[in-house]
Amino acid sequence: MMTADAFWQIVAIVLIAASLSVPFGRYLAHVFMGERTFLDPLLDPVDRLLYGIIGPAQTSRPMDWKDYAVHMLLTNVLMGVLIYVILMFQGHLPLNPLHFAGVNPELAFNTAASFITNTNWQNYGGESTLSLFSQTAAITFPMFTSAATGLVVAVAFFRSLAAADGGRNLGNFYRDFVRALTRVFLLPCLILTPVLVWQGSPETFTGQAIAHLVQGGLQHIPMGPVASLEVIKHLGTNGGGFFNANSAHPFENPTIITNVLEMLLMMLTPMSLVVAFGRMVRNPRLARVIYGVMAIMLMAALFIAVSAEQGGTPVLAGAGVAIVHGGGQPGGNMVGKEVRFGNTQSAMFDTVSTAFTTGTVNSMLDSYTPVGGMVSLVLMMLNCVFGGKGVGLINFLIYGIFAVFIAGLMVGRTPEFLGKKIEKREILLASLALLVHPLIILVPAAWSLMAPYGVSALGNTSMHGLTEVIYAFTSTAANNGSAFAGLSGNTPWYNIALGVVMLIGRYVSIIFMLALGGSLAAKPAVSETVGTLRTDTLLFGTFWLATILLVGALTFLPALVLGPIAEYFAMHAHLVS
Amino acid sequence: MWNHVKSAIAMLVFFTIVTGLAYPALVAGLAQAFFPQQANGSLILRGGKPVGSRLIGQPFSNPKYFWGRLSATAPYPYNAANSSGSNLGPTNPALFAEVEGRIKALREADPGNSAPVPVDLATSSGSGLDPDISPAAAYYQAPRVARARHLSLARVRRLISGHITGRQFGVLGEPRVNVLELNLALDAVH
């Protein structure tokens, strides 16, 4: 069990995030429904300038789901090429004070795929691999644009659910993209970066400082424009660190204030999007049910993870280590954790990071207790507890389509969702959208475990080694980016396999989702009768949750039993392997 | 199709410049003007030379200094140019070897002390550069440091209590002691 103060820390953070999400969700709805906001006088001229640069022909026409998808893909491919080129040739580009050579092609591919898909999986250590130009132009830049991509796709999907014109006009990709950047992502970054610097995050274009240490010897301390990367890293649910140790590094996350701020930033857009969804489809009751179910899953995950880490590992206790919290003792499992965060704020941070598909960590998941690490793994397997910008909510809605279908079969009613009949085509697309995820996790993970080049990269053996591999593919498939970092992923196999998984996990899923939205939009609305199975009730919310857990368990339980669950029992039997 | 590509390129070039270059440059300018100390790595000077960063841990192994967390950075501990945790799993024998080695070193340096070792002092941190230890880990080392420096235990304990940073707002995070600042204060005693 966890301490009382941990309980209250969790409740407080979730409540603060929730109370921010209501006004911000309304603001998002205003921005994407083309309604007036208080920033218009300031930003309208900027938008008009940009529409001019992009070209009036492209920015003024309505797009259906196919058109929208094509422009999204085109922009993302070009973005990937740009990142790839910058990384390969960073040795010849400016702002390279530590004289790093170009990145090798497989790693450049993996990194480009990782950052355009909003995954931010990193097979490199930032401070020992990337020039400052790469850190800003190839890392900070896609943190903005991949976040904007995710957000506008979600918006287009919501519009297709509310469409009255058969889905011919889901908005204009370029306009949405520009508005997402100018009105959602850029302004908070400008305001909050100085706060991070004030707390101790460096922001400089000097490459390093050299310290003459107290006990003798030198320490080379790399730094750079860290704070500016940090804010969008969390606000855009990106997660890629400036440094190898990510938000465990004292320069990325120097204090408890930054730790809380980074958590709130991760939670802001995904939670707000549920509110915005309610307004955009004109069904706030349904949004409240979804929000409630997601919040219950999030709280449960936080309670379990924090309890597990505070509990510590029994073998350490036997070796003469104090593992009980209190009286100045941090207690619990402090392996891979920082003293300033302790077990509570560490486990909270990593759990929030995997629920909201950010992937940033302030403590090393590979050294978590089996249950603490499994919470993060399960959140990414379900991939619908708020999730990133829209992805989690869309997955949740797809589970909802299954839930109405199953419930409809049980009680003998025609399944309907948001006023549209659910028929063969929708169930087919929903199944495909959901099946991609386990497919690209389990197949390449099994392959890696059977191949010598897959197993040789493991940092731990036995059950824990299995979890490392499953975790890597789950994290990349869910476009999360957190890692059981003992796995040495910078090998040709993992660079390419994980890169391909990220691309499929992002774009194939998006295309199925947009197609599903297009299919629903093209259907005539059916009017609600007494025979309609209502989806915006507590009863259906419960059924919805059960469907998610059931589908998740059927898909992933065997992998979990072989990995973290077996390790849990081994640990408590004091087995060391 | 070429029109499509041209539009996408125009938009991306604009945002590369704005988000990838102008934004970091602008906030770097602000940071350097308003928070130059933090913006340049929170360095601590002694005799005009940087002796380290307040935020970056450094190695201490001499009995007369307080020791920090274990560091798993490669190829040597507290390598700030390669931050990293050990990534050892909870059932990995290497983890127990590491913990037992540390306990042995602590007890050899302070043979009379048989108290349980605070967990943060026996384990490696997430970044490998953790600048802090828990108050318990500092008090645990107080007798050794006092003996090595011929100071009274009470004096050393007072020094520790003066260097404890409490929980934020009394509730968030954990109390901690910055190892470098505490050791510099020790060196300044006499």
PDB file of C-alpha atoms in Angstrom, chain A residues 5 9 49-50 53-54 58 61 71 74-75 78-79 82 127-128 133 136-137 140-141 144-145 173-174 177-178 181 186 189-190 193-194 197-198 200-205 209-215 219-223 225 227-228 231 243-245 248-251 254 256-257 260 313 315-316 319-323 325 327-332 334-342 344-345 364 366-370 459-460 464 468 485-486 567 571 575-577, chain B residues 1 3-12 14-16 18-21 23-28 30-32 35 38-43 46 49-62 65 69 76 78-93 95-96 98-100 103 107 115-120 122-137 167-169 171-177 180 183-184 187:
ATOM      1  CA  ASP A   5       0.785  11.713   1.219  1.00  0.00           C
ATOM      2  CA  GLN A   9      -0.260  13.943  -4.381  1.00  0.00           C
ATOM      3  CA  LEU A  49       0.598  35.486 -43.922  1.00  0.00           C
ATOM      4  CA  LEU A  50       1.090  31.732 -43.697  1.00  0.00           C
ATOM      5  CA  ILE A  53       3.064  31.406 -48.220  1.00  0.00           C
ATOM      6  CA  ILE A  54       1.461  27.972 -48.508  1.00  0.00           C
ATOM      7  CA  GLN A  58      -4.403  24.759 -51.116  1.00  0.00           C
ATOM      8  CA  ARG A  61     -10.602  24.413 -50.291  1.00  0.00           C
ATOM      9  CA  HIS A  71      -1.775  16.074 -47.456  1.00  0.00           C
ATOM     10  CA  LEU A  74       2.885  14.283 -47.864  1.00  0.00           C
ATOM     11  CA  THR A  75       3.816  16.809 -45.190  1.00  0.00           C
ATOM     12  CA  LEU A  78       8.855  15.650 -46.399  1.00  0.00           C
ATOM     13  CA  MET A  79       9.418  16.314 -42.720  1.00  0.00           C
ATOM     14  CA  LEU A  82      14.376  16.927 -43.859  1.00  0.00           C
ATOM     15  CA  GLU A 127      24.488  14.749 -25.439  1.00  0.00           C
ATOM     16  CA  SER A 128      26.941  12.299 -27.011  1.00  0.00           C
ATOM     17  CA  PHE A 133      21.643  22.420 -34.743  1.00  0.00           C
ATOM     18  CA  THR A 136      16.778  22.300 -32.510  1.00  0.00           C
ATOM     19  CA  ALA A 137      16.130  21.904 -36.255  1.00  0.00           C
ATOM     20  CA  THR A 140      12.597  20.532 -31.423  1.00  0.00           C
ATOM     21  CA  PHE A 141      11.038  21.348 -34.815  1.00  0.00           C
ATOM     22  CA  PHE A 144       5.945  20.919 -32.808  1.00  0.00           C
ATOM     23  CA  THR A 145       4.891  19.585 -36.186  1.00  0.00           C
ATOM     24  CA  PHE A 173      -5.359  20.258 -43.465  1.00  0.00           C
ATOM     25  CA  TYR A 174      -3.092  23.268 -43.919  1.00  0.00           C
ATOM     26  CA  PHE A 177      -2.058  22.623 -39.049  1.00  0.00           C
ATOM     27  CA  VAL A 178      -1.220  26.324 -38.980  1.00  0.00           C
ATOM     28  CA  LEU A 181       0.831  25.618 -34.145  1.00  0.00           C
ATOM     29  CA  LEU A 186       3.739  27.970 -29.731  1.00  0.00           C
ATOM     30  CA  CYS A 189       6.177  27.316 -25.057  1.00  0.00           C
ATOM     31  CA  LEU A 190       7.169  30.966 -25.195  1.00  0.00           C
ATOM     32  CA  THR A 193      10.347  28.101 -21.194  1.00  0.00           C
ATOM     33  CA  PRO A 194      11.579  30.950 -18.943  1.00  0.00           C
ATOM     34  CA  VAL A 197      15.227  28.199 -17.018  1.00  0.00           C
ATOM     35  CA  TRP A 198      14.424  29.910 -13.709  1.00  0.00           C
ATOM     36  CA  GLY A 200      17.673  25.489 -13.539  1.00  0.00           C
ATOM     37  CA  SER A 201      17.224  24.171 -17.073  1.00  0.00           C
ATOM     38  CA  PRO A 202      19.999  25.616 -19.295  1.00  0.00           C
ATOM     39  CA  GLU A 203      19.219  27.610 -22.442  1.00  0.00           C
ATOM     40  CA  THR A 204      22.424  28.465 -24.255  1.00  0.00           C
ATOM     41  CA  PHE A 205      24.228  27.815 -27.497  1.00  0.00           C
ATOM     42  CA  ALA A 209      31.200  23.813 -19.384  1.00  0.00           C
ATOM     43  CA  ILE A 210      34.350  22.301 -17.904  1.00  0.00           C
ATOM     44  CA  ALA A 211      34.479  21.928 -14.123  1.00  0.00           C
ATOM     45  CA  HIS A 212      37.547  21.367 -11.942  1.00  0.00           C
ATOM     46  CA  LEU A 213      36.147  18.884  -9.466  1.00  0.00           C
ATOM     47  CA  VAL A 214      36.492  19.038  -5.682  1.00  0.00           C
ATOM     48  CA  GLN A 215      38.326  15.709  -5.460  1.00  0.00           C
ATOM     49  CA  GLN A 219      34.065  17.071 -15.656  1.00  0.00           C
ATOM     50  CA  HIS A 220      32.801  18.005 -19.099  1.00  0.00           C
ATOM     51  CA  ILE A 221      29.209  19.151 -18.655  1.00  0.00           C
ATOM     52  CA  PRO A 222      27.340  19.356 -21.974  1.00  0.00           C
ATOM     53  CA  MET A 223      24.427  21.760 -22.291  1.00  0.00           C
ATOM     54  CA  PRO A 225      19.033  24.957 -25.712  1.00  0.00           C
ATOM     55  CA  ALA A 227      14.599  24.443 -21.747  1.00  0.00           C
ATOM     56  CA  SER A 228      13.077  25.323 -25.144  1.00  0.00           C
ATOM     57  CA  VAL A 231       8.309  22.513 -22.871  1.00  0.00           C
ATOM     58  CA  PHE A 243      20.091  14.067 -22.782  1.00  0.00           C
ATOM     59  CA  ASN A 244      20.261  10.287 -22.703  1.00  0.00           C
ATOM     60  CA  ALA A 245      18.726  10.157 -19.211  1.00  0.00           C
ATOM     61  CA  ALA A 248      15.796  12.112 -14.984  1.00  0.00           C
ATOM     62  CA  HIS A 249      18.650  14.441 -15.988  1.00  0.00           C
ATOM     63  CA  PRO A 250      18.854  17.390 -13.590  1.00  0.00           C
ATOM     64  CA  PHE A 251      19.140  19.839 -16.500  1.00  0.00           C
ATOM     65  CA  PRO A 254      15.798  20.151 -12.070  1.00  0.00           C
ATOM     66  CA  ILE A 256       9.790  19.183  -8.132  1.00  0.00           C
ATOM     67  CA  ILE A 257       8.210  22.304  -9.643  1.00  0.00           C
ATOM     68  CA  VAL A 260       4.821  18.774 -11.724  1.00  0.00           C
ATOM     69  CA  THR A 313      12.301  -5.132  -3.590  1.00  0.00           C
ATOM     70  CA  VAL A 315      15.972  -8.940  -1.702  1.00  0.00           C
ATOM     71  CA  LEU A 316      17.470  -5.495  -1.077  1.00  0.00           C
ATOM     72  CA  ALA A 319      20.918  -7.246   2.168  1.00  0.00           C
ATOM     73  CA  GLY A 320      20.802  -4.591   4.922  1.00  0.00           C
ATOM     74  CA  VAL A 321      19.138  -1.722   3.062  1.00  0.00           C
ATOM     75  CA  ALA A 322      16.441   0.449   4.656  1.00  0.00           C
ATOM     76  CA  ILE A 323      13.450   0.323   2.313  1.00  0.00           C
ATOM     77  CA  HIS A 325       9.752   5.440   3.620  1.00  0.00           C
ATOM     78  CA  GLY A 327      12.020  10.076   8.661  1.00  0.00           C
ATOM     79  CA  GLY A 328      14.264  11.354   5.890  1.00  0.00           C
ATOM     80  CA  GLN A 329      14.490   7.891   4.307  1.00  0.00           C
ATOM     81  CA  PRO A 330      13.264   7.674   0.694  1.00  0.00           C
ATOM     82  CA  GLY A 331      12.651   3.919   1.065  1.00  0.00           C
ATOM     83  CA  GLY A 332      11.132   1.743  -1.660  1.00  0.00           C
ATOM     84  CA  MET A 334      15.319   3.790  -5.606  1.00  0.00           C
ATOM     85  CA  VAL A 335      17.277   1.957  -8.317  1.00  0.00           C
ATOM     86  CA  GLY A 336      17.238   4.239 -11.374  1.00  0.00           C
ATOM     87  CA  LYS A 337      15.388   7.001  -9.517  1.00  0.00           C
ATOM     88  CA  GLU A 338      16.440  10.487  -8.451  1.00  0.00           C
ATOM     89  CA  VAL A 339      16.368  11.569  -4.803  1.00  0.00           C
ATOM     90  CA  ARG A 340      14.510  14.825  -5.498  1.00  0.00           C
ATOM     91  CA  PHE A 341      11.546  12.882  -6.915  1.00  0.00           C
ATOM     92  CA  GLY A 342      11.578   9.788  -4.705  1.00  0.00           C
ATOM     93  CA  THR A 344       5.996   8.795  -5.571  1.00  0.00           C
ATOM     94  CA  GLN A 345       6.808  11.546  -8.057  1.00  0.00           C
ATOM     95  CA  MET A 364      14.483   4.247 -15.405  1.00  0.00           C
ATOM     96  CA  ASP A 366      13.961  -1.047 -16.648  1.00  0.00           C
ATOM     97  CA  SER A 367      14.812  -0.943 -12.933  1.00  0.00           C
ATOM     98  CA  TYR A 368      11.197  -0.651 -11.739  1.00  0.00           C
ATOM     99  CA  THR A 369       9.591  -3.447  -9.760  1.00  0.00           C
ATOM    100  CA  PRO A 370       7.789  -5.949 -12.030  1.00  0.00           C
ATOM    101  CA  GLY A 459      20.557  -5.698 -20.997  1.00  0.00           C
ATOM    102  CA  ASN A 460      18.889  -8.146 -18.602  1.00  0.00           C
ATOM    103  CA  HIS A 464      13.078  -9.343 -17.558  1.00  0.00           C
ATOM    104  CA  GLU A 468      12.595  -5.449 -22.481  1.00  0.00           C
ATOM    105  CA  ALA A 485      16.552   1.150 -21.716  1.00  0.00           C
ATOM    106  CA  GLY A 486      18.794  -1.796 -20.919  1.00  0.00           C
ATOM    107  CA  GLU A 567       9.145 -11.967 -12.626  1.00  0.00           C
ATOM    108  CA  MET A 571      11.214 -11.684  -7.074  1.00  0.00           C
ATOM    109  CA  LEU A 575      15.001 -15.887  -7.034  1.00  0.00           C
ATOM    110  CA  VAL A 576      17.736 -14.042  -8.847  1.00  0.00           C
ATOM    111  CA  SER A 577      18.154 -14.663 -12.549  1.00  0.00           C
TER     112      SER A 577
ATOM    113  CA  MET B   1       0.941  16.993 -57.500  1.00  0.00           C
ATOM    114  CA  ASN B   3       1.561  22.183 -56.379  1.00  0.00           C
ATOM    115  CA  HIS B   4       0.806  19.979 -53.379  1.00  0.00           C
ATOM    116  CA  VAL B   5       4.498  19.379 -52.747  1.00  0.00           C
ATOM    117  CA  LYS B   6       5.313  23.072 -53.098  1.00  0.00           C
ATOM    118  CA  SER B   7       2.690  24.015 -50.508  1.00  0.00           C
ATOM    119  CA  ALA B   8       3.883  21.394 -48.051  1.00  0.00           C
ATOM    120  CA  ILE B   9       7.523  22.432 -48.485  1.00  0.00           C
ATOM    121  CA  ALA B  10       6.706  26.121 -48.022  1.00  0.00           C
ATOM    122  CA  MET B  11       4.864  25.384 -44.792  1.00  0.00           C
ATOM    123  CA  LEU B  12       7.607  23.115 -43.440  1.00  0.00           C
ATOM    124  CA  PHE B  14       8.548  28.283 -42.466  1.00  0.00           C
ATOM    125  CA  PHE B  15       8.003  26.188 -39.346  1.00  0.00           C
ATOM    126  CA  THR B  16      11.553  24.820 -39.345  1.00  0.00           C
ATOM    127  CA  VAL B  18      10.169  29.493 -36.593  1.00  0.00           C
ATOM    128  CA  THR B  19      10.070  26.486 -34.239  1.00  0.00           C
ATOM    129  CA  GLY B  20      13.512  25.021 -34.903  1.00  0.00           C
ATOM    130  CA  LEU B  21      15.621  28.173 -34.927  1.00  0.00           C
ATOM    131  CA  TYR B  23      12.031  30.089 -30.987  1.00  0.00           C
ATOM    132  CA  PRO B  24      15.103  28.554 -29.278  1.00  0.00           C
ATOM    133  CA  ALA B  25      17.187  31.614 -30.194  1.00  0.00           C
ATOM    134  CA  LEU B  26      14.570  34.019 -28.826  1.00  0.00           C
ATOM    135  CA  VAL B  27      14.147  32.225 -25.493  1.00  0.00           C
ATOM    136  CA  ALA B  28      17.913  31.745 -25.210  1.00  0.00           C
ATOM    137  CA  LEU B  30      15.617  36.035 -22.781  1.00  0.00           C
ATOM    138  CA  ALA B  31      17.179  33.356 -20.574  1.00  0.00           C
ATOM    139  CA  GLN B  32      20.654  34.865 -20.869  1.00  0.00           C
ATOM    140  CA  PHE B  35      18.543  34.048 -15.602  1.00  0.00           C
ATOM    141  CA  GLN B  38      20.715  28.950 -14.523  1.00  0.00           C
ATOM    142  CA  ALA B  39      20.835  29.364 -18.314  1.00  0.00           C
ATOM    143  CA  ASN B  40      24.525  28.508 -18.283  1.00  0.00           C
ATOM    144  CA  GLY B  41      24.317  25.401 -16.139  1.00  0.00           C
ATOM    145  CA  SER B  42      24.149  26.653 -12.525  1.00  0.00           C
ATOM    146  CA  LEU B  43      27.920  26.535 -12.136  1.00  0.00           C
ATOM    147  CA  ARG B  46      35.577  28.526  -6.162  1.00  0.00           C
ATOM    148  CA  LYS B  49      37.110  28.530 -11.432  1.00  0.00           C
ATOM    149  CA  PRO B  50      33.992  26.386 -11.836  1.00  0.00           C
ATOM    150  CA  VAL B  51      34.157  23.557  -9.328  1.00  0.00           C
ATOM    151  CA  GLY B  52      31.047  21.898 -10.715  1.00  0.00           C
ATOM    152  CA  SER B  53      27.367  22.501 -11.321  1.00  0.00           C
ATOM    153  CA  ARG B  54      24.909  22.688  -8.443  1.00  0.00           C
ATOM    154  CA  LEU B  55      22.670  20.398 -10.469  1.00  0.00           C
ATOM    155  CA  ILE B  56      25.189  17.817 -11.655  1.00  0.00           C
ATOM    156  CA  GLY B  57      26.554  15.261  -9.204  1.00  0.00           C
ATOM    157  CA  GLN B  58      30.279  14.553  -9.048  1.00  0.00           C
ATOM    158  CA  PRO B  59      32.299  11.646  -7.623  1.00  0.00           C
ATOM    159  CA  PHE B  60      33.225  11.612  -3.935  1.00  0.00           C
ATOM    160  CA  SER B  61      35.095   8.649  -2.448  1.00  0.00           C
ATOM    161  CA  ASN B  62      37.322  10.260   0.182  1.00  0.00           C
ATOM    162  CA  TYR B  65      33.528  13.994   2.126  1.00  0.00           C
ATOM    163  CA  ARG B  69      24.553   8.082  -5.137  1.00  0.00           C
ATOM    164  CA  TYR B  76      33.395   5.897 -15.562  1.00  0.00           C
ATOM    165  CA  TYR B  78      29.629  10.710 -12.977  1.00  0.00           C
ATOM    166  CA  ASN B  79      30.575  11.172 -16.623  1.00  0.00           C
ATOM    167  CA  ALA B  80      28.351  14.179 -17.353  1.00  0.00           C
ATOM    168  CA  ALA B  81      28.851  13.700 -21.090  1.00  0.00           C
ATOM    169  CA  ASN B  82      26.974  10.369 -21.017  1.00  0.00           C
ATOM    170  CA  SER B  83      24.068  10.406 -18.564  1.00  0.00           C
ATOM    171  CA  SER B  84      22.538   7.004 -17.861  1.00  0.00           C
ATOM    172  CA  GLY B  85      20.994   4.714 -15.263  1.00  0.00           C
ATOM    173  CA  SER B  86      22.211   1.179 -14.640  1.00  0.00           C
ATOM    174  CA  ASN B  87      19.005  -0.275 -16.138  1.00  0.00           C
ATOM    175  CA  LEU B  88      19.485  -3.355 -13.984  1.00  0.00           C
ATOM    176  CA  GLY B  89      16.210  -5.207 -13.424  1.00  0.00           C
ATOM    177  CA  PRO B  90      14.942  -6.030  -9.928  1.00  0.00           C
ATOM    178  CA  THR B  91      16.003  -9.690 -10.171  1.00  0.00           C
ATOM    179  CA  ASN B  92      19.347  -9.135 -11.881  1.00  0.00           C
ATOM    180  CA  PRO B  93      22.286 -10.604  -9.911  1.00  0.00           C
ATOM    181  CA  LEU B  95      22.127  -5.377  -9.069  1.00  0.00           C
ATOM    182  CA  PHE B  96      22.827  -7.273  -5.858  1.00  0.00           C
ATOM    183  CA  GLU B  98      26.444  -3.570  -6.953  1.00  0.00           C
ATOM    184  CA  VAL B  99      24.418  -2.997  -3.781  1.00  0.00           C
ATOM    185  CA  GLU B 100      26.521  -5.395  -1.700  1.00  0.00           C
ATOM    186  CA  ILE B 103      27.402  -1.552   1.538  1.00  0.00           C
ATOM    187  CA  ARG B 107      31.017  -0.244   6.323  1.00  0.00           C
ATOM    188  CA  ALA B 115      22.657   0.788  10.859  1.00  0.00           C
ATOM    189  CA  PRO B 116      20.697  -0.228   7.748  1.00  0.00           C
ATOM    190  CA  VAL B 117      21.949   1.710   4.718  1.00  0.00           C
ATOM    191  CA  PRO B 118      19.447   4.236   3.277  1.00  0.00           C
ATOM    192  CA  VAL B 119      18.288   2.852  -0.066  1.00  0.00           C
ATOM    193  CA  ASP B 120      19.393   5.874  -2.097  1.00  0.00           C
ATOM    194  CA  ALA B 122      23.096   1.842  -1.886  1.00  0.00           C
ATOM    195  CA  THR B 123      21.664   2.222  -5.400  1.00  0.00           C
ATOM    196  CA  SER B 124      22.498   4.006  -8.645  1.00  0.00           C
ATOM    197  CA  SER B 125      20.419   6.981  -9.793  1.00  0.00           C
ATOM    198  CA  GLY B 126      18.381   7.417 -12.962  1.00  0.00           C
ATOM    199  CA  SER B 127      20.628   9.998 -14.581  1.00  0.00           C
ATOM    200  CA  GLY B 128      23.901   8.792 -13.089  1.00  0.00           C
ATOM    201  CA  LEU B 129      24.309  12.469 -12.156  1.00  0.00           C
ATOM    202  CA  ASP B 130      21.928  12.803  -9.203  1.00  0.00           C
ATOM    203  CA  PRO B 131      23.223  15.829  -7.249  1.00  0.00           C
ATOM    204  CA  ASP B 132      21.323  14.889  -4.082  1.00  0.00           C
ATOM    205  CA  ILE B 133      21.119  12.331  -1.315  1.00  0.00           C
ATOM    206  CA  SER B 134      18.361  11.915   1.256  1.00  0.00           C
ATOM    207  CA  PRO B 135      18.772  13.483   4.720  1.00  0.00           C
ATOM    208  CA  ALA B 136      18.957   9.927   6.087  1.00  0.00           C
ATOM    209  CA  ALA B 137      21.873   9.148   3.750  1.00  0.00           C
ATOM    210  CA  ARG B 167       9.528  19.058   0.293  1.00  0.00           C
ATOM    211  CA  GLN B 168       8.031  21.605  -2.102  1.00  0.00           C
ATOM    212  CA  PHE B 169       5.097  23.347  -0.377  1.00  0.00           C
ATOM    213  CA  VAL B 171       3.999  17.984   0.417  1.00  0.00           C
ATOM    214  CA  LEU B 172       5.537  17.422  -3.020  1.00  0.00           C
ATOM    215  CA  GLY B 173       8.675  15.404  -3.747  1.00  0.00           C
ATOM    216  CA  GLU B 174      11.183  14.317  -1.111  1.00  0.00           C
ATOM    217  CA  PRO B 175      13.540  16.160   1.257  1.00  0.00           C
ATOM    218  CA  ARG B 176      17.109  16.148   0.019  1.00  0.00           C
ATOM    219  CA  VAL B 177      20.661  17.371   0.558  1.00  0.00           C
ATOM    220  CA  LEU B 180      28.386  19.247  -3.631  1.00  0.00           C
ATOM    221  CA  ASN B 183      30.917  19.198   0.864  1.00  0.00           C
ATOM    222  CA  LEU B 184      31.921  22.720  -0.087  1.00  0.00           C
ATOM    223  CA  ASP B 187      35.675  22.445   3.304  1.00  0.00           C
TER     224      ASP B 187
END
